[in-house]
Short mmCIF file of C-alpha atoms in Angstrom, two decimals:
data_model
loop_
_atom_site.label_atom_id
_atom_site.label_comp_id
_atom_site.label_asym_id
_atom_site.label_seq_id
_atom_site.Cartn_x
_atom_site.Cartn_y
_atom_site.Cartn_z
CA UNK A 1 136.70 52.88 74.37
CA UNK A 2 134.17 51.98 77.03
CA UNK A 3 136.70 52.72 79.71
CA UNK A 4 137.44 56.05 78.13
CA UNK A 5 133.75 56.83 77.93
CA UNK A 6 133.15 55.94 81.53
CA UNK A 7 136.04 58.09 82.70
CA UNK A 8 134.81 60.90 80.51
CA UNK A 9 131.29 60.63 81.95
CA UNK A 10 132.67 60.52 85.47
CA UNK A 11 134.80 63.58 84.87
CA UNK A 12 131.83 65.53 83.61
CA UNK A 13 129.65 64.49 86.51
CA UNK A 14 132.30 65.38 89.08
CA UNK A 15 133.31 68.65 87.53
CA UNK A 16 129.74 69.73 86.99
CA UNK A 17 128.79 69.16 90.59
CA UNK A 18 131.74 71.17 91.86
CA UNK A 19 131.26 74.13 89.57
CA UNK A 20 127.90 75.36 90.78
CA UNK A 21 127.76 78.23 93.21
CA UNK A 22 124.94 79.73 95.25
CA UNK A 23 124.23 82.36 97.88
CA UNK A 24 121.03 83.49 99.56
CA UNK A 25 122.63 86.46 101.29
CA UNK A 26 123.68 88.48 98.28
CA UNK A 27 123.66 92.26 98.43
CA UNK A 28 121.62 94.19 95.91
CA UNK A 29 121.27 97.93 96.18
CA UNK A 30 120.00 100.73 94.02
CA UNK A 31 120.16 104.50 93.89
CA UNK A 32 117.42 106.42 92.10
CA UNK A 33 117.99 109.62 94.04
CA UNK A 34 118.41 113.18 92.89
CA UNK A 35 119.86 116.32 94.51
CA UNK A 36 116.34 116.86 95.92
CA UNK A 37 115.77 113.46 97.45
CA UNK A 38 118.01 110.68 98.69
CA UNK A 39 116.47 107.46 97.35
CA UNK A 40 118.63 104.44 98.08
CA UNK A 41 117.77 100.96 99.27
CA UNK A 42 119.60 97.74 99.97
CA UNK A 43 118.59 94.10 100.19
CA UNK A 44 120.88 91.61 101.88
CA UNK A 45 118.86 88.55 100.95
CA UNK A 46 119.31 88.31 97.20
CA UNK A 47 119.76 84.82 95.79
CA UNK A 48 122.42 84.26 93.15
CA UNK A 49 123.33 81.04 91.31
CA UNK A 50 126.17 80.42 88.90
CA UNK A 51 127.35 77.44 86.96
CA UNK A 52 130.97 77.77 85.92
CA UNK A 53 130.66 74.92 83.43
CA UNK A 54 128.27 76.67 81.09
CA UNK A 55 128.27 80.22 82.48
CA UNK A 56 124.61 80.15 83.53
CA UNK A 57 123.92 82.99 85.95
CA UNK A 58 120.75 83.82 87.86
CA UNK A 59 119.98 86.51 90.44
CA UNK A 60 116.70 87.06 92.25
CA UNK A 61 115.53 89.45 94.96
CA UNK A 62 112.24 89.93 96.83
CA UNK A 63 111.11 93.55 96.40
CA UNK A 64 109.92 93.75 100.02
CA UNK A 65 113.42 92.85 101.22
CA UNK A 66 114.74 96.27 100.16
CA UNK A 67 115.41 98.39 103.23
CA UNK A 68 115.07 102.15 102.85
CA UNK A 69 116.18 104.78 105.33
CA UNK A 70 112.61 106.10 105.50
CA UNK A 71 109.71 103.81 106.33
CA UNK A 72 107.28 105.83 104.24
CA UNK A 73 109.54 105.70 101.20
CA UNK A 74 109.75 101.93 101.56
CA UNK A 75 105.97 101.71 101.73
CA UNK A 76 105.56 103.92 98.65
CA UNK A 77 108.17 101.89 96.77
CA UNK A 78 106.30 98.65 97.41
CA UNK A 79 102.77 99.95 97.12
CA UNK A 80 102.85 102.62 94.42
CA UNK A 81 105.95 102.06 92.31
CA UNK A 82 107.03 98.42 91.96
CA UNK A 83 103.68 97.04 93.21
CA UNK A 84 105.27 94.22 95.19
CA UNK A 85 102.01 92.41 95.85
CA UNK A 86 101.52 91.80 92.15
CA UNK A 87 105.20 91.54 91.17
CA UNK A 88 106.95 90.26 94.29
CA UNK A 89 110.42 89.79 92.83
CA UNK A 90 113.02 91.02 90.38
CA UNK A 91 114.86 88.28 88.45
CA UNK A 92 117.85 88.09 86.16
CA UNK A 93 118.32 84.88 84.17
CA UNK A 94 121.18 84.61 81.73
CA UNK A 95 124.86 83.96 81.35
CA UNK A 96 128.19 85.28 82.45
CA UNK A 97 130.29 85.43 79.34
CA UNK A 98 133.67 87.08 78.88
CA UNK A 99 133.26 89.84 81.44
CA UNK A 100 129.62 90.53 80.67
CA UNK A 101 126.28 89.52 82.17
CA UNK A 102 123.92 88.81 79.29
CA UNK A 103 120.31 87.81 79.72
CA UNK A 104 116.78 88.79 80.63
CA UNK A 105 116.00 91.11 83.54
CA UNK A 106 112.43 91.08 84.86
CA UNK A 107 111.23 93.89 87.15
CA UNK A 108 107.59 94.88 87.75
CA UNK A 109 106.51 92.04 85.43
CA UNK A 110 108.35 93.55 82.46
CA UNK A 111 111.28 91.69 80.89
CA UNK A 112 114.12 93.53 79.20
CA UNK A 113 117.28 92.17 77.60
CA UNK A 114 120.42 93.30 79.37
CA UNK A 115 124.06 93.09 78.37
CA UNK A 116 126.25 94.81 80.93
CA UNK A 117 129.86 94.58 82.13
CA UNK A 118 130.25 92.26 85.12
CA UNK A 119 133.03 90.65 87.09
CA UNK A 120 132.97 87.11 88.40
CA UNK A 121 135.95 85.81 90.33
CA UNK A 122 136.23 82.14 91.25
CA UNK A 123 138.49 81.48 94.17
CA UNK A 124 138.82 78.42 96.43
CA UNK A 125 135.20 77.32 96.45
CA UNK A 126 133.65 80.74 96.14
CA UNK A 127 132.52 82.88 93.24
CA UNK A 128 132.21 86.62 93.69
CA UNK A 129 129.79 88.37 91.34
CA UNK A 130 130.02 92.12 91.02
CA UNK A 131 127.82 94.05 88.59
CA UNK A 132 127.12 97.75 88.42
CA UNK A 133 124.70 98.98 85.82
CA UNK A 134 121.91 101.42 85.12
CA UNK A 135 118.30 100.60 84.36
CA UNK A 136 115.75 103.00 82.96
CA UNK A 137 112.78 102.94 85.35
CA UNK A 138 110.20 103.72 82.65
CA UNK A 139 111.26 100.76 80.53
CA UNK A 140 109.92 98.48 83.24
CA UNK A 141 106.48 100.08 83.19
CA UNK A 142 106.96 101.78 86.55
CA UNK A 143 104.90 104.94 86.63
CA UNK A 144 106.44 108.08 88.12
CA UNK A 145 103.83 110.76 88.82
CA UNK A 146 104.59 114.26 87.54
CA UNK A 147 104.63 115.78 91.03
CA UNK A 148 107.73 113.81 92.04
CA UNK A 149 109.32 113.45 88.59
CA UNK A 150 112.20 115.81 89.41
CA UNK A 151 112.97 113.97 92.67
CA UNK A 152 113.55 110.58 91.09
CA UNK A 153 116.44 109.77 88.76
CA UNK A 154 115.00 108.12 85.67
CA UNK A 155 118.15 105.99 85.49
CA UNK A 156 118.43 103.80 88.58
CA UNK A 157 121.98 102.74 89.41
CA UNK A 158 121.95 99.11 90.49
CA UNK A 159 124.76 97.37 92.33
CA UNK A 160 124.91 93.59 92.68
CA UNK A 161 127.47 92.13 95.07
CA UNK A 162 127.06 88.39 95.65
CA UNK A 163 129.62 86.08 97.24
CA UNK A 164 128.50 82.59 96.26
CA UNK A 165 129.68 79.30 97.78
CA UNK A 166 130.13 76.11 95.78
CA UNK A 167 127.32 73.65 96.33
CA UNK B 1 132.51 45.42 85.44
CA UNK B 2 133.28 48.04 82.87
CA UNK B 3 129.69 48.05 81.79
CA UNK B 4 128.53 48.50 85.33
CA UNK B 5 130.91 51.39 85.80
CA UNK B 6 129.73 52.96 82.60
CA UNK B 7 126.12 52.64 83.62
CA UNK B 8 126.90 54.12 87.02
CA UNK B 9 128.80 57.02 85.51
CA UNK B 10 125.99 57.63 83.07
CA UNK B 11 123.48 57.73 85.92
CA UNK B 12 125.61 60.15 87.92
CA UNK B 13 126.17 62.29 84.85
CA UNK B 14 122.47 62.39 84.05
CA UNK B 15 121.59 63.38 87.60
CA UNK B 16 124.08 66.20 87.44
CA UNK B 17 122.76 67.37 84.10
CA UNK B 18 119.27 67.25 85.54
CA UNK B 19 120.51 69.45 88.35
CA UNK B 20 121.95 71.91 85.88
CA UNK B 21 118.64 72.14 84.13
CA UNK B 22 117.12 73.16 87.46
CA UNK B 23 119.77 75.75 88.34
CA UNK B 24 117.30 78.62 88.06
CA UNK B 25 114.76 76.72 90.16
CA UNK B 26 117.12 77.26 93.07
CA UNK B 27 116.26 80.95 92.89
CA UNK B 28 112.73 80.28 94.06
CA UNK B 29 113.62 77.88 96.85
CA UNK B 30 114.89 80.53 99.22
CA UNK B 31 113.31 82.68 101.89
CA UNK B 32 109.89 83.93 100.82
CA UNK B 33 108.45 85.17 104.14
CA UNK B 34 107.03 88.66 103.70
CA UNK B 35 105.40 91.04 106.14
CA UNK B 36 102.24 92.56 104.68
CA UNK B 37 102.72 96.28 104.18
CA UNK B 38 100.29 99.22 104.00
CA UNK B 39 97.14 97.50 105.25
CA UNK B 40 95.84 101.04 105.67
CA UNK B 41 97.17 104.38 104.47
CA UNK B 42 96.99 106.08 107.82
CA UNK B 43 97.27 105.34 111.52
CA UNK B 44 93.56 106.25 111.69
CA UNK B 45 90.78 104.92 109.46
CA UNK B 46 88.43 107.84 110.16
CA UNK B 47 87.82 108.09 113.91
CA UNK B 48 88.97 104.57 114.62
CA UNK B 49 92.61 103.58 114.87
CA UNK B 50 94.12 101.19 112.33
CA UNK B 51 96.82 98.60 112.95
CA UNK B 52 99.38 100.92 111.34
CA UNK B 53 102.05 102.88 113.18
CA UNK B 54 104.64 105.29 111.80
CA UNK B 55 107.98 103.55 111.27
CA UNK B 56 110.90 103.86 113.65
CA UNK B 57 112.18 107.41 113.96
CA UNK B 58 109.14 108.96 112.30
CA UNK B 59 107.34 111.92 113.88
CA UNK B 60 103.73 112.33 112.81
CA UNK B 61 101.54 115.40 113.12
CA UNK B 62 97.80 114.99 112.65
CA UNK B 63 95.29 117.82 112.52
CA UNK B 64 91.61 116.90 112.46
CA UNK B 65 88.42 118.96 112.11
CA UNK B 66 84.76 118.06 112.55
CA UNK B 67 82.54 120.79 111.17
CA UNK B 68 79.12 121.88 112.42
CA UNK B 69 76.01 120.02 111.34
CA UNK B 70 74.14 120.61 108.10
CA UNK B 71 70.98 121.77 109.89
CA UNK B 72 72.67 124.27 112.21
CA UNK B 73 72.46 127.52 110.21
CA UNK B 74 74.72 125.89 107.70
CA UNK B 75 75.52 128.76 105.36
CA UNK B 76 75.61 131.36 108.13
CA UNK B 77 78.28 129.21 109.81
CA UNK B 78 80.22 128.96 106.55
CA UNK B 79 79.37 125.30 105.85
CA UNK B 80 79.84 124.47 109.51
CA UNK B 81 83.43 125.68 109.52
CA UNK B 82 82.76 128.42 112.06
CA UNK B 83 81.91 125.95 114.78
CA UNK B 84 84.38 123.21 113.98
CA UNK B 85 85.84 120.92 116.60
CA UNK B 86 89.59 120.56 116.31
CA UNK B 87 92.07 117.97 117.46
CA UNK B 88 95.84 118.05 117.08
CA UNK B 89 98.07 115.05 117.56
CA UNK B 90 101.79 114.54 117.70
CA UNK B 91 103.16 111.02 117.81
CA UNK B 92 106.41 109.20 117.31
CA UNK B 93 107.55 105.77 116.17
CA UNK B 94 109.87 104.60 118.95
CA UNK B 95 110.43 101.36 117.07
CA UNK B 96 108.78 99.91 113.98
CA UNK B 97 106.24 98.34 116.34
CA UNK B 98 105.84 100.87 119.18
CA UNK B 99 104.12 104.22 118.75
CA UNK B 100 103.43 106.83 121.46
CA UNK B 101 101.65 110.15 121.13
CA UNK B 102 99.76 113.05 122.68
CA UNK B 103 96.77 115.04 121.53
CA UNK B 104 94.54 117.96 122.40
CA UNK B 105 90.95 118.33 121.35
CA UNK B 106 88.64 121.33 121.56
CA UNK B 107 85.73 119.00 122.39
CA UNK B 108 85.47 119.26 126.21
CA UNK B 109 89.08 120.49 126.04
CA UNK B 110 90.26 116.90 126.28
CA UNK B 111 93.99 116.24 126.42
CA UNK B 112 95.08 112.70 125.67
CA UNK B 113 98.01 110.39 125.37
CA UNK B 114 98.14 107.02 123.69
CA UNK B 115 100.29 104.02 123.04
CA UNK B 116 100.08 101.58 120.16
CA UNK B 117 101.99 98.34 119.79
CA UNK B 118 102.06 96.02 116.81
CA UNK B 119 101.81 92.66 118.54
CA UNK B 120 101.44 90.47 115.45
CA UNK B 121 102.01 91.39 111.82
CA UNK B 122 100.22 89.72 108.92
CA UNK B 123 102.66 87.70 106.83
CA UNK B 124 102.71 85.59 103.70
CA UNK B 125 105.17 82.88 102.76
CA UNK B 126 106.10 79.51 104.21
CA UNK B 127 104.58 80.29 107.63
CA UNK B 128 101.70 82.65 106.85
CA UNK B 129 100.02 84.76 109.55
CA UNK B 130 96.49 85.71 108.45
CA UNK B 131 95.96 88.89 110.49
CA UNK B 132 97.75 91.76 112.16
CA UNK B 133 96.97 92.51 115.81
CA UNK B 134 97.84 95.90 117.25
CA UNK B 135 97.18 96.84 120.89
CA UNK B 136 96.03 100.39 121.50
CA UNK B 137 95.36 102.29 124.73
CA UNK B 138 94.39 105.89 125.29
CA UNK B 139 94.28 108.00 128.42
CA UNK B 140 92.02 111.06 128.27
CA UNK B 141 91.76 114.05 130.59
CA UNK B 142 88.84 116.45 130.40
CA UNK B 143 89.98 120.03 130.94
CA UNK B 144 86.52 121.56 130.44
CA UNK B 145 84.89 122.99 133.58
CA UNK B 146 81.93 121.12 135.00
CA UNK B 147 78.71 123.11 134.96
CA UNK B 148 76.76 120.93 137.38
CA UNK B 149 77.82 122.97 140.41
CA UNK B 150 79.34 119.94 142.10
CA UNK B 151 82.90 119.87 143.38
CA UNK B 152 84.75 117.28 141.25
CA UNK B 153 87.84 115.26 142.06
CA UNK B 154 90.72 115.28 139.66
CA UNK B 155 90.13 111.57 138.95
CA UNK B 156 86.59 112.33 137.72
CA UNK B 157 88.11 113.88 134.65
CA UNK B 158 89.84 110.74 133.37
CA UNK B 159 88.56 108.27 130.81
CA UNK B 160 90.26 105.35 129.08
CA UNK B 161 89.99 103.21 125.99
CA UNK B 162 91.76 99.90 125.43
CA UNK B 163 91.46 97.85 122.28
CA UNK B 164 92.89 95.06 120.17
CA UNK B 165 92.92 96.07 116.51
CA UNK B 166 92.60 92.98 114.33
CA UNK B 167 93.29 93.87 110.72
CA UNK B 168 93.62 91.94 107.52
CA UNK B 169 94.68 92.99 104.05
CA UNK B 170 92.68 90.62 101.81
CA UNK B 171 94.25 91.83 98.61
CA UNK B 172 95.89 95.01 97.40
CA UNK B 173 92.54 96.84 97.35
CA UNK B 174 90.55 95.56 100.30
CA UNK B 175 91.55 95.75 103.95
CA UNK B 176 89.26 95.26 106.93
CA UNK B 177 89.52 95.84 110.64
CA UNK B 178 87.66 94.48 113.67
CA UNK B 179 88.50 96.12 116.98
CA UNK B 180 87.00 94.83 120.24
CA UNK B 181 87.33 97.72 122.69
CA UNK B 182 86.65 98.66 126.30
CA UNK B 183 85.85 102.21 127.35
CA UNK B 184 86.02 103.29 130.98
CA UNK B 185 84.80 106.59 132.41
CA UNK B 186 85.73 107.32 136.00
CA UNK B 187 82.62 109.48 136.27
CA UNK B 188 79.18 108.36 135.07
CA UNK B 189 75.82 110.12 135.60
CA UNK B 190 74.52 107.84 138.37
CA UNK B 191 75.65 104.81 140.35
CA UNK B 192 73.30 102.67 138.22
CA UNK B 193 75.26 103.41 135.06
CA UNK B 194 78.21 101.26 134.01
CA UNK B 195 81.67 102.82 134.14
CA UNK B 196 82.98 100.32 131.64
CA UNK B 197 81.29 99.63 128.32
CA UNK B 198 82.20 97.24 125.51
CA UNK B 199 82.43 98.20 121.85
CA UNK B 200 83.34 96.62 118.54
CA UNK B 201 84.53 98.74 115.65
CA UNK B 202 84.14 97.34 112.13
CA UNK B 203 85.92 99.14 109.34
CA UNK B 204 87.16 98.72 105.80
CA UNK B 205 89.03 100.51 103.08
CA UNK B 206 88.89 99.89 99.37
CA UNK B 207 91.62 101.29 97.16
CA UNK B 208 90.42 102.92 93.96
CA UNK B 209 93.88 103.85 92.71
CA UNK B 210 97.37 103.64 94.17
CA UNK B 211 96.86 106.95 95.94
CA UNK B 212 93.13 107.05 96.66
CA UNK B 213 90.83 104.84 98.72
CA UNK B 214 87.28 104.72 100.08
CA UNK B 215 86.86 104.10 103.81
CA UNK B 216 84.00 103.29 106.14
CA UNK B 217 83.53 102.36 109.78
CA UNK B 218 80.89 101.75 112.39
CA UNK B 219 81.04 100.91 116.09
CA UNK B 220 78.63 98.69 118.00
CA UNK B 221 78.13 99.49 121.67
CA UNK B 222 76.96 97.51 124.67
CA UNK B 223 75.12 100.28 126.55
CA UNK B 224 73.02 102.82 124.71
CA UNK B 225 70.66 104.03 127.37
CA UNK B 226 71.78 105.58 130.62
CA UNK B 227 69.58 106.11 133.65
CA UNK B 228 69.55 109.88 133.31
CA UNK B 229 67.59 109.50 130.07
CA UNK B 230 70.64 109.93 127.90
CA UNK B 231 70.72 107.84 124.78
CA UNK B 232 73.84 107.23 122.79
CA UNK B 233 73.94 106.23 119.15
CA UNK B 234 76.05 104.05 116.88
CA UNK B 235 78.92 106.08 115.44
CA UNK B 236 79.28 105.65 111.70
CA UNK B 237 81.50 107.37 109.16
CA UNK B 238 82.38 107.20 105.47
CA UNK B 239 85.33 108.85 103.83
CA UNK B 240 88.00 109.02 101.21
CA UNK B 241 91.78 108.77 101.70
CA UNK B 242 94.03 110.76 99.40
CA UNK B 243 97.76 110.30 99.68
CA UNK B 244 100.29 112.77 98.37
CA UNK B 245 103.89 112.03 99.34
CA UNK B 246 104.30 112.62 103.06
CA UNK B 247 100.66 113.65 103.57
CA UNK B 248 97.49 111.64 103.94
CA UNK B 249 94.25 113.62 103.54
CA UNK B 250 91.16 111.93 104.92
CA UNK B 251 87.87 113.63 104.07
CA UNK B 252 84.73 112.17 105.58
CA UNK B 253 81.17 112.48 106.69
CA UNK B 254 80.10 111.08 110.05
CA UNK B 255 77.52 111.36 112.83
CA UNK B 256 80.14 112.20 115.46
CA UNK B 257 82.01 115.34 116.46
CA UNK B 258 84.26 114.20 119.30
CA UNK B 259 87.65 112.82 118.31
CA UNK B 260 88.75 111.07 121.49
CA UNK B 261 87.85 107.39 121.50
CA UNK B 262 85.87 107.25 124.78
CA UNK B 263 83.67 110.16 123.67
CA UNK B 264 82.94 109.29 120.05
CA UNK B 265 82.68 105.58 120.79
CA UNK B 266 80.62 105.55 123.97
CA UNK B 267 79.07 109.03 124.31
CA UNK B 268 77.84 109.97 120.86
CA UNK B 269 74.55 111.88 121.17
CA UNK B 270 74.06 112.59 117.45
CA UNK B 271 72.12 110.56 114.97
CA UNK B 272 71.64 111.02 111.25
CA UNK B 273 67.86 110.92 111.61
CA UNK B 274 67.79 114.21 113.51
CA UNK B 275 70.34 116.00 111.38
CA UNK B 276 73.50 114.96 113.18
CA UNK B 277 75.69 114.69 110.12
CA UNK B 278 79.08 116.37 109.98
CA UNK B 279 81.81 116.87 107.45
CA UNK B 280 85.33 116.46 108.69
CA UNK B 281 88.92 115.80 107.77
CA UNK B 282 92.14 114.39 109.17
CA UNK B 283 95.45 115.48 107.66
CA UNK B 284 98.64 113.75 108.65
CA UNK B 285 102.17 114.77 107.85
CA UNK B 286 105.20 112.67 108.69
CA UNK B 287 108.76 113.81 109.35
CA UNK B 288 111.68 111.41 109.44
CA UNK B 289 113.61 112.43 112.54
CA UNK B 290 116.01 109.50 112.74
CA UNK B 291 117.09 107.71 109.56
#
């Protein structure tokens, strides 16, 4: 019995340590553009963590790491819209479960529950997370002034593409 | 032996579980270095330059007016509009750090060119940098005819300003700037007068809302009195910044009318006490040339 227990404990400890994945160079992009204005931005320094044993999944990105095509748009994004000095990052904490990412998404200090289709492929020491979903900007308390309301899509399309390595 | 093994396994297992508990802590352990953005709304505070430059590939057009004084037949001159001084500026962001531009002012018909370079950028994170330092130089050429009846060399018409703009964004509302500057005029009234004078600009902006801010600036100068009896005053200005998309409107009141640094900094004859108070504005518009 003791032998069995010790082997069992060992197995857990070994498997657990080999089933965690991480990257700090994940890609996270969004598109909130309209026919009037091209509003897209990409960050290549998103952090993603995943534990295959229990499905725990976390993704985080610094708002100032988003690169826009236009410098002024980037400044407005940080200063007037997401207020990066007060809310420096966007975070998802939750689970990957049966083809879905389920958890809490925090942007601009506001947390919303999300449950969206996702793909996560484990392959020889890597785990590739791919999620494409839409978020309603207003739900995160981000104010869009009337003058530019028709230039910004109220539904931002968000693409997460993170190739994690086992740790 | 078995017991030892069990204990060992248990320890390993616990450590691993502990690690799992901390999985989300890993999110915060990454890169957190951030360059401070938008210390000021515009590349100019009022008359003084800020540490900001347009981003790479951005063309900026600035039009600035300084109206006539309040005590100079104010209504007859349509609130000073009829005798406004005008300056136009066109500048370009060669890189995110380097900015070059040209300008033309109606005051003494001065044409100018300038260069601005962001030497150090304020940053927060693991290796914080407390201030931004931008280097700024202007070259100014007076096109106005001399009325002193003396034959002047071409070089007489040049003046220069060099400065280090030290800026800090204290929080999202308050930003300040301290700019030690040198002004050089090739031509001064007499041989007893200094060609080069030292100046320090102090300025601040306070954001009221995301798109509106109060601004103020003043410049200390090393030489006020020149041998010809001329006396130059401390330039001061207060204003408001209003931002709408690609425009920044800067409305202000100041005791200066010239818009080229050597002239408003080192050769300002007006003072508030004898009615030298002028309304003015700067409007900038940016165009993204290269995405």
